[in-house]
Amino acid sequence: MIEISKYKTEIDGALLSHGIDKNDIILFACSDLDREQMRCDSCLLLTEKKLFVLEGVTSVSGKPGKNVKKSFHESGFAEFELSGLSDLSIDELVSSAMLTAKYNGKPALIAFMTKTAQKDIGLFVKYASKQLKGEPLTVDEEDFRDDRFCPKCGRRYPDEDRKICPHCMEKSKLYKRFFEFSKSYKKQMITVLGCLAALSALGVVSPYVSTSFFYDKVLGEQSAWYGKLLSVLLLVILLRVASAAVNSVSGIISARVSGMVTYDLKKTIFSSIQRLSLSFFTARQTGGLMNQINNDSNTIYWFFCVGVPQFLKNAVQMIAVFIIMFIMNPLLAACSLVIIPLFTFIIYRIYRRMITLHSITYASSRAMSSALSDNLSGFRVVKAFSREKAETERFNKTSARLAKDSRNVTMYSNTSFPFASFLLYLSTAVIWLIGGVMVMTGRGGMTYGTLMAFLAYVSMMNEPIDMFVDMIYWFSDCTNSAQRLFEIADAEPDVREKENAVTLGEIKGHVRFENVEFSYIKGKKVIDGISFDVEAGRCLGIVGHSGAGKSTIANLLMRLYDPDAGRIMIDGVDIRDLSFDELRHNVGIVSQETYLFVGTIADNIRYARPDATLEDVVNAAKIAGAHDFIVKLPDGYDTKIGFGYKDLSGGERQRVSIARAILLDPKILILDEATAAMDTQTERRIQEALTLLSEGRTTIMIAHRLSTLRDADSLIVIENGKMPESGSHDELIRKKGIYYNLYKLQLEALKNIGVEE
Amino acid sequence: MNNGTALKDVVVTEYINDKNAVFSEHDGMLSMKLISSDGDKDYDRVFLHRCFPHELEDGYISVLDREQNEICMIRSLSDFSDDVRKMLERELKRRYRVSVVKRIKSVNERYGYSYWKIEDENGACEFTVRDTYRSITKISSDRIYITDVDGNRYEIPSLEALDRKSFRKIELFL
């Protein structure tokens, strides 16, 4: 039996009652919805003759690990003779799917499933269909490699391609990783730590000199220091100056180090982003992402520049103060500690709520900046449809939400923190009371000076606790930020370069698609079983309505995405085996999206080959038909374009990007609606130049204007991700199918506007 | 439009009703006969897609064939007799079935992914969500749905009606 899902022994009894011999089962899979789409165990069983569907609920009794007893309570049963069954397929529903077939010529519903079970049922369909066709049931190992779950906790990996279980990942590793960034600044870090230790020591000595020592020794007649007022004053001033100097030194160094560390971090994040696949960006709004990186790095900078040094200084100081307090008077020290457990509990509650409130505020801030960048990027459209008022309202809405959320944070912190601080002051009052009695009764050797020193130490202890409260919020913010940044740094590109990638040396340019399937969103196939073959040096035209999936073919050949099934080969090698360098130096694309970077026109043409000579640049521009308009510009090829500079028209941009692709001199050239924004005459001129250029190189032309494709050696028609027609122009015309209709329509349209082909 | 041409004069959409379409149901699947003066046409399997699944549930429903090409449209379910309407509603219910969240037991977020334990109409249920903020879609200020890693949807028809504890667990992501 091929077990697609693990066989459930508890159904043995139910099988017997239906007269099914377990040994006859050749294929088993489990779905998770019944015919009413309610959650249940729905078992699909295939024998040589029949398909059975057994529905029911499994109940478990006994203690986990011991005497576990599972029993199956049947709730539904159906059977289908294989002789009458055909066309097994899965129909996608919004949040589930259904397995249907033709049974005795009529549509039949076999089972429902959630999208989670769809993978298993998909495999069931694959193997059951083989059985229906009478093909042998050979197992493809790749189908049964289920590593979707974390071996440690059994939870599902959020990202199947990224075998990291967030649940089992240790948080301490996050900080370890962060500190790895500061490794190269070891010396500076040690200096800062030294400064902090000195600061703590000076901080601890100061109250002793200005209280206990001053009252009991300088003003105490029996002491050797009696009356040396000036020297002690000098000592106090000296301590203050030393403390300020050390503080400045540590401040300067830590600012420098944290600046460098965040710079390194940003560098890492940026290079990680460059590594990522296109799908990462299509899934996120760019405005939100930019805001995320910037804000998060800033939060981390301030936390490490100001927060961490403060924290370390205060922590060391606090421990020292504790020790001194215990030496001075253990009873009073104990009294001042009584409040700590209650305080910790309250802080813990505040901490949890603060994290939530801050995350809410962060989300609102992200929403607001997304709305802002959305509006500014689409400003032309806003103006054109005179939607300024509505846009202002939309922005106001997000802005008001941010204001409300920020207010909530402030209100909460303004009410909860003073309450927590009040508790601490209560402990001071207790010290006043007990210490006062001790001084008056002279018990425990308590003098007025010691009590003053003690109170100074208690307030020194309270001070950092206030700061620790602040630190909690700071720390949670920083953890959130680090988490988000590392999420980007760790994001695995969907499209990865293979280790030991193959180098072909000289690429000839033979392109082959074999049963390629692809979907941007799971379950929605954009490319469905497409196969074609373009010999080296030939030109293939791809025809189809917009949205048919033509550009996706180009994206797949460029390996911006990987196919879900099937393979794409160049010179007989799967492109997944080729290095990115090899692939992208040999495949050039001019797409509908003609993004030009800030820089000169020459820089943009040279983008893919920075070492190209000026003559090459001019020649490429001439072929692309860009030269004529460029020389008319006052700054020629040195004209600055891009954000804030000269704005080129759509057609001009396209010509510059064609020149860019031509300069790369790729063996395989993809022209994806490359000339769509041009008038017919310009297009024809460029087309002629490109035809000359395409000699000796494989060209894939995508266009919905059929005249563009008339020189193609062969054509394929794409419709709804499928390839219903292929052949030469004449063959397709003779066929009188989709291509013929499209051709006829366009010809008539052109005649109507007075353009003869 | 120039010359006062209305959009509806430019676009040819065939709206169906009891008079020009006959639906039948076999094992829960719809078939349709389209009646026209040029001759009737049979479709052994048709699919119903709402054009505005959130804004208008009972109107502007596209009728698609096996190849997912639109055959015609239903302007309103009320254009059909009770029996047919019920048949169409059953088909729609099946297509748009989602889990309805009754209670959120816990949401554990780790590194951009979150693990949810909820209770829906079927009882306890667990799922995993990638990029939580983006996986929560707001249909209105009160109604949302969550999409898990596999593409299953879990709807909260009213945030306001959600108990306080459950709301606290989700408010972070709204």
mmCIF file of C-alpha atoms in Angstrom, chain B residues 19-94:
data_model
loop_
_atom_site.group_PDB
_atom_site.id
_atom_site.type_symbol
_atom_site.label_atom_id
_atom_site.label_comp_id
_atom_site.label_asym_id
_atom_site.label_seq_id
_atom_site.Cartn_x
_atom_site.Cartn_y
_atom_site.Cartn_z
ATOM 1 C CA LYS B 19 -36.288 32.611 -18.297
ATOM 2 C CA ASN B 20 -33.005 32.176 -20.105
ATOM 3 C CA ALA B 21 -31.138 29.736 -17.885
ATOM 4 C CA VAL B 22 -31.976 26.397 -16.394
ATOM 5 C CA PHE B 23 -29.805 25.087 -13.624
ATOM 6 C CA SER B 24 -29.664 21.527 -12.409
ATOM 7 C CA GLU B 25 -27.688 19.897 -9.659
ATOM 8 C CA HIS B 26 -26.022 16.511 -9.731
ATOM 9 C CA ASP B 27 -24.215 15.190 -6.671
ATOM 10 C CA GLY B 28 -23.909 18.754 -5.472
ATOM 11 C CA MET B 29 -22.474 20.068 -8.719
ATOM 12 C CA LEU B 30 -24.173 22.550 -10.998
ATOM 13 C CA SER B 31 -24.982 22.191 -14.675
ATOM 14 C CA MET B 32 -26.646 24.853 -16.779
ATOM 15 C CA LYS B 33 -28.653 25.130 -19.966
ATOM 16 C CA LEU B 34 -28.506 28.529 -21.563
ATOM 17 C CA ILE B 35 -31.600 29.238 -23.590
ATOM 18 C CA SER B 36 -31.262 31.536 -26.541
ATOM 19 C CA SER B 37 -32.941 32.150 -29.860
ATOM 20 C CA ASP B 38 -29.743 30.991 -31.604
ATOM 21 C CA GLY B 39 -30.085 27.611 -29.956
ATOM 22 C CA ASP B 40 -29.665 26.301 -26.441
ATOM 23 C CA LYS B 41 -26.298 25.527 -25.010
ATOM 24 C CA ASP B 42 -25.523 22.958 -22.338
ATOM 25 C CA TYR B 43 -22.766 23.257 -19.780
ATOM 26 C CA ASP B 44 -22.202 20.039 -17.823
ATOM 27 C CA ARG B 45 -20.407 21.877 -15.046
ATOM 28 C CA VAL B 46 -20.555 25.537 -14.110
ATOM 29 C CA PHE B 47 -18.906 27.488 -11.296
ATOM 30 C CA LEU B 48 -20.257 30.524 -9.518
ATOM 31 C CA HIS B 49 -17.909 33.334 -8.507
ATOM 32 C CA ARG B 50 -19.113 36.367 -6.619
ATOM 33 C CA CYS B 51 -17.815 39.597 -8.115
ATOM 34 C CA PHE B 52 -18.123 41.331 -4.762
ATOM 35 C CA PRO B 53 -17.884 38.551 -2.198
ATOM 36 C CA HIS B 54 -17.777 41.020 0.702
ATOM 37 C CA GLU B 55 -19.786 43.956 -0.556
ATOM 38 C CA LEU B 56 -22.660 42.133 -2.182
ATOM 39 C CA GLU B 57 -23.149 38.442 -1.603
ATOM 40 C CA ASP B 58 -26.343 37.914 -3.561
ATOM 41 C CA GLY B 59 -25.659 39.858 -6.707
ATOM 42 C CA TYR B 60 -23.248 40.160 -9.605
ATOM 43 C CA ILE B 61 -22.279 36.529 -9.682
ATOM 44 C CA SER B 62 -20.177 35.363 -12.577
ATOM 45 C CA VAL B 63 -21.019 31.973 -14.095
ATOM 46 C CA LEU B 64 -17.906 30.214 -15.386
ATOM 47 C CA ASP B 65 -17.384 27.091 -17.442
ATOM 48 C CA ARG B 66 -14.882 24.278 -16.823
ATOM 49 C CA GLU B 67 -12.088 26.345 -18.397
ATOM 50 C CA GLN B 68 -12.941 29.194 -16.035
ATOM 51 C CA ASN B 69 -14.204 31.404 -18.827
ATOM 52 C CA GLU B 70 -17.215 33.541 -18.020
ATOM 53 C CA ILE B 71 -20.407 32.410 -19.700
ATOM 54 C CA CYS B 72 -22.798 34.912 -18.212
ATOM 55 C CA MET B 73 -23.673 36.815 -15.058
ATOM 56 C CA ILE B 74 -26.364 36.708 -12.438
ATOM 57 C CA ARG B 75 -27.439 40.222 -11.530
ATOM 58 C CA SER B 76 -29.319 39.118 -8.483
ATOM 59 C CA LEU B 77 -30.219 35.779 -6.950
ATOM 60 C CA SER B 78 -33.741 37.124 -6.606
ATOM 61 C CA ASP B 79 -34.091 36.784 -10.404
ATOM 62 C CA PHE B 80 -34.571 33.063 -9.802
ATOM 63 C CA SER B 81 -37.322 30.998 -8.274
ATOM 64 C CA ASP B 82 -36.897 29.828 -4.696
ATOM 65 C CA ASP B 83 -35.777 26.322 -5.658
ATOM 66 C CA VAL B 84 -33.131 27.481 -8.073
ATOM 67 C CA ARG B 85 -31.991 30.199 -5.691
ATOM 68 C CA LYS B 86 -31.463 27.644 -2.960
ATOM 69 C CA MET B 87 -29.484 25.497 -5.378
ATOM 70 C CA LEU B 88 -27.285 28.445 -6.309
ATOM 71 C CA GLU B 89 -26.876 29.425 -2.672
ATOM 72 C CA ARG B 90 -25.711 25.909 -1.821
ATOM 73 C CA GLU B 91 -23.042 26.117 -4.524
ATOM 74 C CA LEU B 92 -21.944 29.557 -3.302
ATOM 75 C CA LYS B 93 -21.874 28.453 0.305
ATOM 76 C CA ARG B 94 -19.581 25.615 -0.633
#
